[in-house]
Coordinates of C-alpha atoms in Angstrom, one line a residue:
H13 CA 9.2 7.6 -17.4
K14 CA 10.7 4.0 -16.1
Q15 CA 7.8 2.8 -14.0
G16 CA 5.6 3.3 -17.6
I17 CA 4.4 6.7 -16.0
K18 CA 5.0 10.0 -18.7
Y19 CA 1.4 11.5 -17.2
I20 CA -0.5 12.1 -13.8
D21 CA -3.0 13.9 -12.8
H22 CA -2.4 16.1 -9.1
Y23 CA -4.4 17.7 -7.3
S24 CA -6.1 18.9 -4.0
C25 CA -7.7 15.9 -2.5
N26 CA -10.2 17.9 -0.7
H27 CA -9.3 21.7 -0.3
V28 CA -11.2 24.2 -1.9
Q29 CA -9.8 28.1 -2.5
R30 CA -12.1 30.4 -0.9
P31 CA -9.8 33.7 0.3
R32 CA -11.7 35.3 2.8
D33 CA -11.1 39.5 2.3
E34 CA -8.9 41.0 0.6
Q35 CA -5.7 40.4 2.0
E36 CA -6.4 36.9 1.7
F37 CA -7.3 36.8 -2.0
H38 CA -3.9 38.5 -2.3
K39 CA -1.6 36.5 -0.6
L40 CA -3.5 34.0 -2.6
H41 CA -2.5 35.3 -5.7
R42 CA 0.9 36.2 -4.2
N43 CA 2.0 32.2 -4.1
H44 CA -0.1 30.4 -6.2
R45 CA 1.1 31.7 -9.4
H46 CA 2.6 28.2 -10.5
H47 CA -0.8 27.4 -11.4
V48 CA -4.6 29.1 -13.0
L49 CA -6.7 30.5 -10.2
L50 CA -10.0 29.8 -11.2
F51 CA -12.4 30.4 -7.6
H52 CA -15.6 31.0 -7.3
D53 CA -16.3 34.8 -6.5
P54 CA -18.9 35.0 -2.7
I55 CA -21.5 34.9 -4.9
A56 CA -20.6 32.1 -7.7
A57 CA -19.4 30.2 -5.1
K58 CA -23.4 30.5 -3.2
H59 CA -24.3 28.2 -6.4
A60 CA -20.8 25.7 -7.3
Q61 CA -21.4 22.6 -7.1
Y62 CA -20.6 19.1 -9.1
E63 CA -23.0 16.5 -9.9
G64 CA -25.0 17.4 -7.1
H65 CA -23.2 18.1 -4.6
R66 CA -23.1 22.6 -3.5
F67 CA -19.9 22.9 -1.9
Q68 CA -21.1 24.7 1.0
D69 CA -22.9 21.9 1.8
I70 CA -20.1 19.5 1.5
C71 CA -17.2 21.4 3.9
E72 CA -16.5 20.2 7.6
V73 CA -18.0 22.7 10.1
D74 CA -16.2 24.7 12.4
V75 CA -16.9 23.6 15.6
R76 CA -15.7 27.3 17.5
D77 CA -18.6 28.9 15.6
G78 CA -19.8 26.4 13.2
S79 CA -18.7 28.3 10.6
R80 CA -17.8 26.3 7.1
G81 CA -13.8 25.5 7.9
Y82 CA -11.8 27.9 7.2
A83 CA -7.7 27.2 6.9
A84 CA -5.3 30.0 6.8
Q85 CA -2.3 29.2 5.8
Y86 CA -3.9 27.7 1.9
Q87 CA -6.6 31.0 2.2
M88 CA -9.2 27.4 2.0
E89 CA -12.2 25.8 2.5
A90 CA -12.0 21.8 3.2
F91 CA -14.9 18.9 2.5
C92 CA -14.8 16.6 4.8
H93 CA -13.9 13.1 4.1
N94 CA -16.7 12.2 6.3
N95 CA -19.2 13.1 3.8
P96 CA -21.3 10.9 2.3
G97 CA -21.8 13.7 -0.4
F98 CA -18.6 14.9 -0.7
L99 CA -17.5 11.4 -1.0
D100 CA -19.6 10.7 -3.4
M101 CA -18.6 13.4 -5.3
H102 CA -15.1 12.6 -5.6
V103 CA -15.6 8.5 -7.2
K104 CA -17.6 10.1 -9.2
Y105 CA -15.3 12.6 -10.4
L106 CA -12.4 10.1 -9.9
K107 CA -14.8 7.9 -12.5
R108 CA -15.1 10.3 -15.3
L109 CA -11.3 11.2 -15.0
L110 CA -10.9 7.4 -16.0
A111 CA -12.7 8.0 -18.6
E112 CA -12.1 10.8 -19.6
V113 CA -8.5 11.1 -19.8
P114 CA -5.7 8.6 -20.6
I115 CA -3.5 9.2 -17.8
D116 CA -0.7 7.1 -16.2
A117 CA -0.9 7.5 -12.6
I118 CA -3.3 9.6 -10.3
E119 CA -2.0 12.0 -7.2
V120 CA -4.7 12.8 -4.4
D121 CA -2.8 14.9 -2.9
D122 CA -3.2 17.0 0.9
M123 CA -4.7 13.4 2.6
C124 CA -5.1 15.6 6.1
D125 CA -7.4 17.5 7.7
Y126 CA -5.2 21.3 7.6
V127 CA -8.4 22.9 9.3
G128 CA -6.3 21.2 12.0
L129 CA -8.2 20.5 15.1
A130 CA -10.6 22.8 14.5
A131 CA -12.9 20.9 12.1
C132 CA -14.7 19.5 11.9
G133 CA -18.1 19.6 14.3
C134 CA -20.3 18.0 11.4
K135 CA -23.2 15.8 11.8
Y136 CA -21.0 13.0 9.8
C137 CA -17.9 13.9 12.0
R138 CA -20.3 13.1 15.2
E139 CA -22.4 10.6 13.3
R140 CA -19.1 8.9 13.7
F141 CA -17.0 9.2 17.0
K142 CA -19.9 7.6 18.5
R143 CA -20.1 5.0 15.8
D144 CA -16.9 4.3 16.6
Y145 CA -16.2 5.2 19.7
D146 CA -18.7 5.9 22.0
R147 CA -17.9 9.1 22.1
E148 CA -19.1 12.8 22.1
I149 CA -17.2 15.7 19.8
P150 CA -17.7 18.4 23.5
P151 CA -18.1 22.4 23.0
F152 CA -15.3 24.0 22.5
G153 CA -15.1 25.2 25.6
D154 CA -14.2 21.8 27.5
K155 CA -10.8 22.4 28.4
S156 CA -10.9 18.3 30.1
F157 CA -11.1 18.0 26.5
W158 CA -9.7 20.6 24.4
G159 CA -7.2 21.6 27.1
D160 CA -5.8 25.1 26.9
T161 CA -6.4 27.0 23.1
S162 CA -4.8 30.0 24.5
G163 CA -2.0 29.7 22.3
A164 CA -1.6 28.6 17.9
M165 CA -3.7 24.6 17.5
A166 CA -0.5 23.2 17.6
Y167 CA -1.1 22.9 21.6
W168 CA -4.5 22.2 21.8
G169 CA -5.8 19.4 23.4
N170 CA -5.2 17.6 26.4
Y171 CA -3.9 13.8 25.3
D172 CA -4.0 12.8 29.0
N173 CA -8.6 12.7 28.0
P174 CA -8.7 9.4 26.8
A175 CA -11.9 11.1 25.2
F176 CA -9.7 13.6 23.4
R177 CA -7.3 10.6 22.2
D178 CA -9.5 9.5 20.4
F179 CA -10.8 12.2 18.4
I180 CA -7.5 12.4 16.9
R181 CA -7.8 8.2 16.3
M182 CA -11.4 8.9 15.0
K183 CA -10.5 11.6 12.2
A184 CA -7.0 9.4 11.6
D185 CA -9.3 7.2 10.5
S186 CA -11.9 8.8 8.2
I187 CA -8.8 10.3 6.2
A188 CA -7.0 7.0 5.8
D189 CA -10.5 5.3 5.1
H190 CA -11.0 7.8 2.1
V191 CA -7.1 7.2 0.5
K192 CA -9.2 3.6 0.8
L193 CA -12.4 4.9 -1.1
V194 CA -10.1 6.3 -3.8
K195 CA -7.9 3.4 -4.5
N196 CA -10.7 0.8 -4.9
T197 CA -12.2 3.6 -7.8
V198 CA -8.5 4.1 -9.9
G199 CA -7.7 0.0 -8.8
K200 CA -4.8 -1.1 -10.7
L201 CA -3.6 2.8 -11.5
P202 CA -1.0 4.5 -9.5
L203 CA -1.8 6.1 -6.3
L204 CA 0.0 8.1 -4.3
T205 CA -0.1 11.2 -2.5
C206 CA 2.7 13.5 -1.1
T207 CA 3.6 14.5 2.7
S208 CA 7.3 16.1 3.7
S209 CA 6.4 14.1 7.6
T210 CA 5.4 11.3 8.8
G211 CA 7.0 11.0 13.1
P212 CA 6.5 14.3 15.7
I213 CA 2.9 14.5 17.9
S214 CA 1.8 18.2 15.3
L215 CA 1.1 16.1 13.0
N216 CA -2.0 14.9 14.9
V217 CA -3.1 18.3 14.8
I218 CA -4.2 18.1 10.7
S219 CA -4.3 13.9 11.0
L220 CA -1.6 13.1 8.2
N221 CA -0.9 9.7 9.3
L222 CA 1.6 7.8 6.5
E223 CA 1.5 5.0 8.5
R224 CA -2.0 4.5 8.1
M225 CA -2.3 5.3 4.7
S226 CA 0.4 2.9 3.2
P227 CA -1.7 -0.1 2.6
Y228 CA -3.6 2.4 0.0
L229 CA -0.8 4.0 -1.6
D230 CA 1.2 2.2 -4.8
F231 CA 4.1 5.3 -4.1
F232 CA 6.1 7.3 -1.6
M233 CA 6.9 10.3 -1.5
L234 CA 8.5 12.7 0.4
E235 CA 8.6 16.5 0.7
N236 CA 11.7 17.6 1.6
V237 CA 11.4 20.6 -1.0
G238 CA 15.1 22.7 -1.5
A239 CA 15.3 26.1 -2.3
T240 CA 15.9 28.1 0.3
V241 CA 19.6 28.1 2.3
R242 CA 18.0 26.5 6.1
S243 CA 18.6 23.6 2.8
T244 CA 21.9 22.9 3.7
N245 CA 21.0 21.7 6.5
W246 CA 20.1 18.7 6.0
V247 CA 21.3 15.9 8.3
R248 CA 17.8 17.1 10.3
M249 CA 15.6 15.1 7.5
D250 CA 17.4 12.0 7.6
A251 CA 14.9 10.5 10.3
E252 CA 12.0 11.6 7.5
A253 CA 13.5 9.8 4.7
L254 CA 14.3 7.2 6.2
H255 CA 10.9 6.6 8.0
Q256 CA 9.5 7.1 4.6
K257 CA 11.3 4.5 3.0
D258 CA 10.7 2.4 5.2
I259 CA 7.1 2.8 5.1
A260 CA 8.3 1.6 1.3
M261 CA 9.7 -0.9 1.5
Q262 CA 7.5 -2.8 4.1
R263 CA 4.8 -2.3 1.0
G264 CA 6.9 -4.8 -1.0
N265 CA 9.2 -2.1 -1.5
A266 CA 7.4 0.7 -3.2
P267 CA 8.5 3.3 -5.5
A268 CA 10.3 5.9 -3.1
I269 CA 10.7 9.2 -3.6
A270 CA 11.9 12.7 -2.8
L271 CA 10.3 15.7 -4.4
S272 CA 12.6 18.7 -4.4
S273 CA 11.5 21.8 -5.0
T274 CA 14.4 25.2 -6.8
I275 CA 15.4 27.5 -8.2
Y276 CA 18.2 27.6 -9.5
E277 CA 21.0 24.1 -10.6
K278 CA 22.6 24.2 -7.5
G279 CA 19.4 23.4 -5.6
A280 CA 18.6 20.8 -7.7
Y281 CA 21.9 19.0 -7.2
L282 CA 21.1 19.8 -3.7
G283 CA 17.8 17.7 -3.9
W284 CA 19.1 14.9 -6.1
A285 CA 22.7 14.9 -4.4
L286 CA 20.0 13.8 -1.3
S287 CA 18.0 11.1 -3.7
R288 CA 21.1 9.3 -4.2
F289 CA 22.5 9.3 -0.3
W290 CA 19.5 8.4 1.0
G291 CA 18.7 5.1 -1.8
V292 CA 15.2 6.8 -3.2
A293 CA 13.9 7.9 -6.8
N294 CA 14.7 12.0 -8.0
W295 CA 11.7 14.2 -7.9
S296 CA 12.5 17.8 -8.8
N297 CA 10.0 21.0 -9.4
L298 CA 10.4 24.0 -10.3
L299 CA 9.4 27.3 -7.8
N300 CA 9.4 30.2 -10.5
R301 CA 5.7 30.4 -9.9
R302 CA 6.0 30.7 -6.4
L303 CA 7.7 33.3 -6.1
E304 CA 5.7 36.5 -6.3
E305 CA 8.2 37.7 -9.6
E306 CA 9.8 35.1 -12.0
P307 CA 13.0 36.0 -11.5
P308 CA 14.6 37.5 -14.9
N309 CA 17.0 34.7 -15.3
A310 CA 15.0 32.3 -14.4
R311 CA 15.3 28.6 -15.5
E312 CA 13.2 25.4 -17.3
M313 CA 13.5 21.9 -15.2
A314 CA 15.8 21.1 -18.0
E315 CA 18.0 23.3 -17.3
V316 CA 18.9 22.9 -13.4
I317 CA 18.2 19.0 -13.6
H318 CA 19.9 18.2 -16.6
E319 CA 23.4 17.8 -15.9
W320 CA 23.6 15.8 -13.0
N321 CA 20.4 13.2 -14.4
N322 CA 22.8 12.9 -17.3
W323 CA 25.8 13.3 -15.0
E324 CA 24.3 9.6 -13.5
V325 CA 23.5 7.9 -16.9
D326 CA 26.8 7.9 -17.8
N327 CA 28.9 7.5 -14.0
S328 CA 26.8 5.6 -11.9
D329 CA 23.9 4.2 -13.7
L330 CA 22.7 2.7 -10.0
D331 CA 18.7 1.5 -9.9
Y332 CA 17.6 2.5 -6.1
R333 CA 14.9 0.0 -5.9
K334 CA 17.7 -2.4 -5.9
G335 CA 19.8 -0.5 -4.3
E336 CA 19.4 -2.3 -0.3
D337 CA 21.9 -0.5 3.3
L338 CA 23.8 -1.7 5.1
V339 CA 22.0 -2.2 8.3
E340 CA 23.9 -2.0 11.8
V341 CA 21.5 -0.4 13.9
R342 CA 17.5 -0.7 13.7
L343 CA 15.6 2.7 15.1
V344 CA 12.3 1.8 16.7
S345 CA 9.5 4.1 15.7
N346 CA 6.8 2.7 18.0
S347 CA 3.5 5.5 16.4
Y348 CA 0.9 4.6 19.0
C349 CA 3.8 6.6 21.0
R350 CA 2.7 9.6 18.6
D351 CA -1.5 8.4 18.7
N352 CA -1.3 9.4 22.0
G353 CA 1.2 12.9 22.0
W354 CA 3.2 11.0 24.5
R355 CA 5.6 12.9 26.1
D356 CA 9.0 12.3 29.3
K357 CA 8.7 15.1 32.2
E358 CA 10.4 16.9 30.5
G359 CA 8.4 17.8 27.2
K360 CA 10.1 15.8 24.9
E361 CA 8.2 13.8 22.8
H362 CA 10.0 10.1 21.0
W363 CA 10.5 11.1 18.0
T364 CA 12.7 14.3 19.0
R365 CA 14.9 10.9 20.8
L366 CA 14.8 9.2 16.4
R367 CA 16.2 12.5 15.5
A368 CA 18.7 12.9 18.4
W369 CA 19.4 8.8 17.4
S370 CA 19.8 10.1 13.6
E371 CA 21.2 13.4 14.3
S372 CA 24.4 10.6 16.2
L373 CA 24.2 7.9 13.3
V374 CA 25.1 9.5 10.6
N375 CA 27.3 11.8 12.3
H376 CA 29.1 8.3 13.2
N377 CA 29.0 6.9 9.5
V378 CA 26.2 3.6 11.7
G379 CA 24.0 2.9 8.9
Y380 CA 20.6 2.0 10.2
R381 CA 16.9 2.1 9.2
F382 CA 13.8 1.8 11.3
V383 CA 11.0 -0.6 12.8
R384 CA 8.0 0.0 12.8
A385 CA 4.8 -0.8 15.1
G386 CA 3.6 -3.7 13.2
E387 CA 6.7 -5.1 12.7
L388 CA 8.3 -5.1 16.7
G389 CA 4.8 -6.9 17.6
D390 CA 6.4 -9.8 14.9
A391 CA 8.1 -11.8 16.3
T392 CA 9.2 -13.3 13.4
M393 CA 10.3 -10.6 12.0
L394 CA 12.3 -9.5 14.8
K395 CA 14.1 -12.2 14.0
R396 CA 15.5 -12.3 10.8
E397 CA 18.4 -9.8 11.6
S398 CA 20.6 -9.4 14.7
T399 CA 21.5 -5.9 14.7
P400 CA 20.7 -4.4 17.8
L401 CA 17.0 -3.3 18.0
V402 CA 17.6 0.9 20.0
L403 CA 14.9 1.5 22.2
D404 CA 14.6 5.2 23.5
G405 CA 11.4 6.7 25.2
V406 CA 8.8 3.8 23.5
A407 CA 6.3 4.2 25.8
C408 CA 3.2 3.0 24.9
V409 CA 3.6 -0.6 24.3
S410 CA 1.0 -3.1 23.4
D411 CA 1.1 -6.0 25.0
K412 CA 1.4 -7.6 21.6
Q413 CA 4.9 -6.4 20.7
C414 CA 6.2 -7.1 24.4
K415 CA 6.0 -10.4 23.4
A416 CA 8.1 -10.5 20.3
L417 CA 9.9 -7.7 21.4
S418 CA 10.9 -10.9 24.2
D419 CA 10.3 -14.3 21.8
Y420 CA 13.1 -11.8 20.2
L421 CA 15.5 -11.3 23.2
A422 CA 15.0 -14.7 24.7
S423 CA 16.4 -16.3 20.9
G424 CA 20.0 -14.7 21.1
G425 CA 18.1 -10.7 20.4
K426 CA 20.1 -7.9 21.2
A427 CA 18.3 -4.2 22.4
W428 CA 19.7 -0.9 23.8
L429 CA 16.7 0.1 26.6
A430 CA 16.9 3.6 27.4
L431 CA 13.7 4.4 29.9
P432 CA 10.9 5.1 30.0
F433 CA 9.2 2.0 28.0
G434 CA 6.1 0.3 28.6
T435 CA 4.6 2.9 30.9
H436 CA 1.9 3.1 29.6
D437 CA -0.4 1.1 26.8
E438 CA -1.3 1.6 22.6
K439 CA -4.2 3.2 24.0
G440 CA -2.6 5.7 25.7
F441 CA -3.4 4.4 29.3
E442 CA -1.2 4.0 31.7
R443 CA -0.4 1.1 33.7
E444 CA 0.6 0.1 37.0
E445 CA 3.6 -1.4 36.0
P446 CA 6.4 -0.5 33.4
L447 CA 7.1 -2.8 31.1
S448 CA 10.0 -2.6 31.4
E449 CA 9.9 -3.7 35.5
Q450 CA 9.6 -8.0 33.6
L451 CA 11.6 -7.1 30.4
L452 CA 15.1 -6.6 32.7
K453 CA 14.0 -9.0 34.8
A454 CA 13.6 -12.0 32.0
H455 CA 15.5 -10.6 30.0
G456 CA 18.6 -7.8 31.1
K457 CA 21.8 -10.1 30.0
R458 CA 20.3 -9.1 26.3
I459 CA 19.9 -5.6 27.3
T460 CA 22.7 -2.8 27.6
L461 CA 20.9 0.4 29.4
I462 CA 21.9 3.9 27.6
E463 CA 21.1 7.1 28.9
S464 CA 18.5 8.8 25.7
A465 CA 20.0 10.1 22.8
I466 CA 18.8 13.7 24.0
H467 CA 21.2 13.4 26.8
S468 CA 24.5 11.7 25.1
D469 CA 25.4 10.6 22.7
P470 CA 24.8 6.6 24.4
L471 CA 26.1 5.4 21.0
E472 CA 29.9 7.8 20.8
G473 CA 29.8 5.3 24.9
L474 CA 29.4 2.4 23.7
I475 CA 31.8 2.3 20.5
A476 CA 34.3 4.0 23.2
A477 CA 33.4 0.8 26.0
K478 CA 33.8 -1.7 22.6
K479 CA 30.1 -2.9 22.9
F480 CA 28.9 -2.1 19.4
S481 CA 31.7 -1.8 16.3
P482 CA 31.7 0.3 13.8
V483 CA 31.9 -1.3 10.0
I484 CA 33.4 1.6 8.5
R485 CA 35.1 3.8 10.9
Q486 CA 37.3 7.2 10.1
T487 CA 41.0 7.2 11.1
A488 CA 42.0 11.1 9.4
G489 CA 40.7 13.8 7.2
D490 CA 37.6 16.2 7.9
K491 CA 34.9 14.4 9.9
R492 CA 31.5 16.0 8.9
G493 CA 31.2 14.3 6.3
A494 CA 28.5 11.4 6.5
A495 CA 28.7 8.4 4.1
R496 CA 26.3 5.2 3.9
I497 CA 27.4 1.6 2.0
R498 CA 24.9 0.8 0.4
F499 CA 25.1 -2.8 -1.8
Y500 CA 23.9 -2.4 -5.7
D501 CA 23.8 -6.3 -6.3
G502 CA 25.9 -7.5 -3.8
E503 CA 28.1 -4.2 -5.4
F504 CA 29.9 -2.0 -2.5
T505 CA 28.9 1.3 -3.4
L506 CA 29.3 4.7 -0.7
H507 CA 28.3 7.0 -0.6
F508 CA 29.0 10.6 1.1
L509 CA 27.5 13.8 1.6
N510 CA 29.2 16.6 2.7
R511 CA 27.3 18.2 6.5
A512 CA 29.3 20.9 6.4
M513 CA 27.4 22.8 3.2
E514 CA 27.2 26.8 3.5
A515 CA 24.7 27.4 1.1
I516 CA 24.9 31.0 -0.7
P517 CA 21.7 33.3 -1.1
H518 CA 20.5 34.8 -3.7
P519 CA 21.2 38.3 -2.4
G520 CA 17.6 39.2 -3.7
I521 CA 15.6 36.1 -4.0
E522 CA 13.6 35.3 -1.8
D523 CA 9.9 32.6 -0.3
S524 CA 7.9 32.4 1.4
R525 CA 10.1 29.8 4.0
G526 CA 13.9 32.2 3.1
A527 CA 16.9 33.7 0.9
V528 CA 17.3 30.7 -1.7
I529 CA 20.3 28.8 -2.9
Q530 CA 22.2 30.7 -5.8
D531 CA 25.3 28.9 -4.6
I532 CA 27.0 26.1 -2.3
E533 CA 30.6 25.5 -0.6
S534 CA 31.9 23.5 1.6
L535 CA 33.9 24.7 5.4
I536 CA 35.9 21.0 5.2
T537 CA 38.9 22.0 4.8
D538 CA 40.7 18.8 5.2
N539 CA 39.5 16.2 2.0
R540 CA 41.7 13.8 2.9
L541 CA 39.8 11.0 4.1
S542 CA 40.9 7.4 5.4
Y543 CA 39.4 4.9 6.8
E544 CA 38.8 1.1 7.8
I545 CA 36.2 -1.2 6.5
R546 CA 35.4 -4.6 7.7
M547 CA 36.4 -6.9 4.7
D548 CA 33.6 -8.8 4.4
A549 CA 31.1 -5.8 3.7
L550 CA 34.5 -4.8 0.8
P551 CA 34.3 -7.8 -1.4
H552 CA 36.4 -6.1 -4.4
S553 CA 39.6 -4.2 -4.1
R554 CA 39.8 -1.4 -7.2
Y555 CA 36.9 1.3 -6.6
V556 CA 37.2 4.8 -8.0
L557 CA 35.6 8.2 -6.5
R558 CA 32.8 10.2 -8.7
S559 CA 31.1 13.2 -8.3
P560 CA 28.8 15.7 -10.5
E561 CA 31.7 17.7 -9.3
L562 CA 33.8 16.4 -11.2
K563 CA 32.7 15.7 -14.2
D564 CA 33.8 13.4 -16.2
K565 CA 36.7 12.4 -14.8
S566 CA 36.6 9.4 -11.7
R567 CA 39.8 9.5 -8.7
E568 CA 41.5 6.7 -8.0
V569 CA 40.7 5.1 -4.5
I570 CA 44.1 3.9 -2.5
S571 CA 42.7 0.8 -1.0
G572 CA 44.6 -2.8 0.7
K573 CA 45.0 -4.7 4.6
G574 CA 44.3 -3.1 7.1
K575 CA 44.6 -4.9 10.9
K576 CA 43.0 -8.1 11.1
G577 CA 39.7 -8.4 9.4
Y578 CA 39.3 -4.8 8.5
Q579 CA 40.8 -3.6 4.5
H580 CA 41.8 0.1 4.1
L581 CA 40.7 3.1 2.3
K582 CA 41.9 6.7 1.2
V583 CA 40.1 9.0 -1.2
D584 CA 40.7 12.3 -1.9
L585 CA 38.3 14.7 -1.7
T586 CA 39.4 18.3 -3.0
G587 CA 37.3 20.3 -4.6
I588 CA 33.9 18.4 -3.4
N589 CA 31.5 20.5 -2.4
V590 CA 28.1 18.3 -1.7
Y591 CA 28.5 14.6 -3.1
S592 CA 30.4 12.0 -4.0
I593 CA 30.8 8.0 -4.7
I594 CA 32.7 5.3 -4.7
Q595 CA 32.0 2.5 -7.3
K596 CA 33.9 -0.7 -8.4
G597 CA 36.3 1.0 -11.5

């Protein structure tokens, strides 16, 4: 509502539900009770159309047998992002929607291709591949292109073949152009889509590429979910959250949102707490009607989220868009590695290394942010900060990126480098000599060679060798809680989120991902914590601890001068299982 949005339209960009047999029919009804299912029966589907475009004529084409593309995970057929009939239909629908419905924003969901690599073999996709890349889509039996297709689709494709890499790029191009078309149609109306991941190679299978879509989006939403007991293991999600947060930041500090789905209050609290810790907006969503049977004690949305929202307004009303994370390290995430399907000799990808770094940084309470492909190629942007760049397995690097990095190092910048680096160019072609050779030769004194985070904890080694000194260091208490420094209009805050939570499952309710959260307990035993913080990060002397678990009460935070250049903080988190914050008293 603060953004002027009270009524938002949400629909799937190219899905049309078409269960193909009785089993699929019942599966669809079991999993999608949250909306009214008005799909056509098989007889009516042959005649279904809108604005003169018959649905069966604008669907994706399966490369295996020429049938209409089908995504079994959602019991749906999909319209082709390159089909001019579909795009014309979509624009006409949007224009009618805008003329007849007073919406404040629009979420055009599922901007990807859930049919996966089995699509699309229609004439329009073939024409585009030929026009843009001078390539042909080969028959499905061509293993030099499609690779080993005997297993799951997630493992299809021969990334050693430049034609297949171009096919992956073409599919991402198509969806980015579709988003651009939607934005041009809706104009100033805020536009968003929904993504749950941005980093791994596996996303190439469904052509989900938020970085490619980002120029045309106004809001950025991480589909965090949060209803099941797995969600308490949140550290694995931190990389995705901060990755999407950086994408939003580079779009003029666009609103970043974490969507958490839940059944009960504690699931909603966890989702709210994650958003606070990440410094993004929170969007809570009920999953009651995703279950086969609605729980007898089912809650309404206001019932599960009101306590946490009201506490925030009354006790810690911070504008997340004014929050500035303390950044001590910049983690380079180069999308060229993902686009080209690069993996090391052990089969590990670039994103695997980044997630390992993210986990280490969280465990050591070191503030970080991501540097993505565009920024890595801009020396001016790199020079704006003096924090070290982490380059772990950045194998696919363009000449422009290497030049920008060289300029940054020549100006006094620092980098921590885990090989390989620059073994391939931005198109995935192997270089005769890795770019690391020339970089180390020219700027070796500015580069610290380290092991990859997937093999060790290089951050711990750098701290032990006194080559890196964190702003905050825990000196007493259980270290299984994460602490993150953030400033709001220059005011210091310290957010705590438990890394040792134990989810208590509901005894009888599960969704497709497992048991839902009924309650959350903490495995931490020593909650009397002490920290040393560099004085330049701690401008005031009186702070208090607040948490929704303390209701409207606060606890005193003991602070004082520590060793030279540092202050110490002592805080008691006893009885707090999930989230708390230190802020100005």
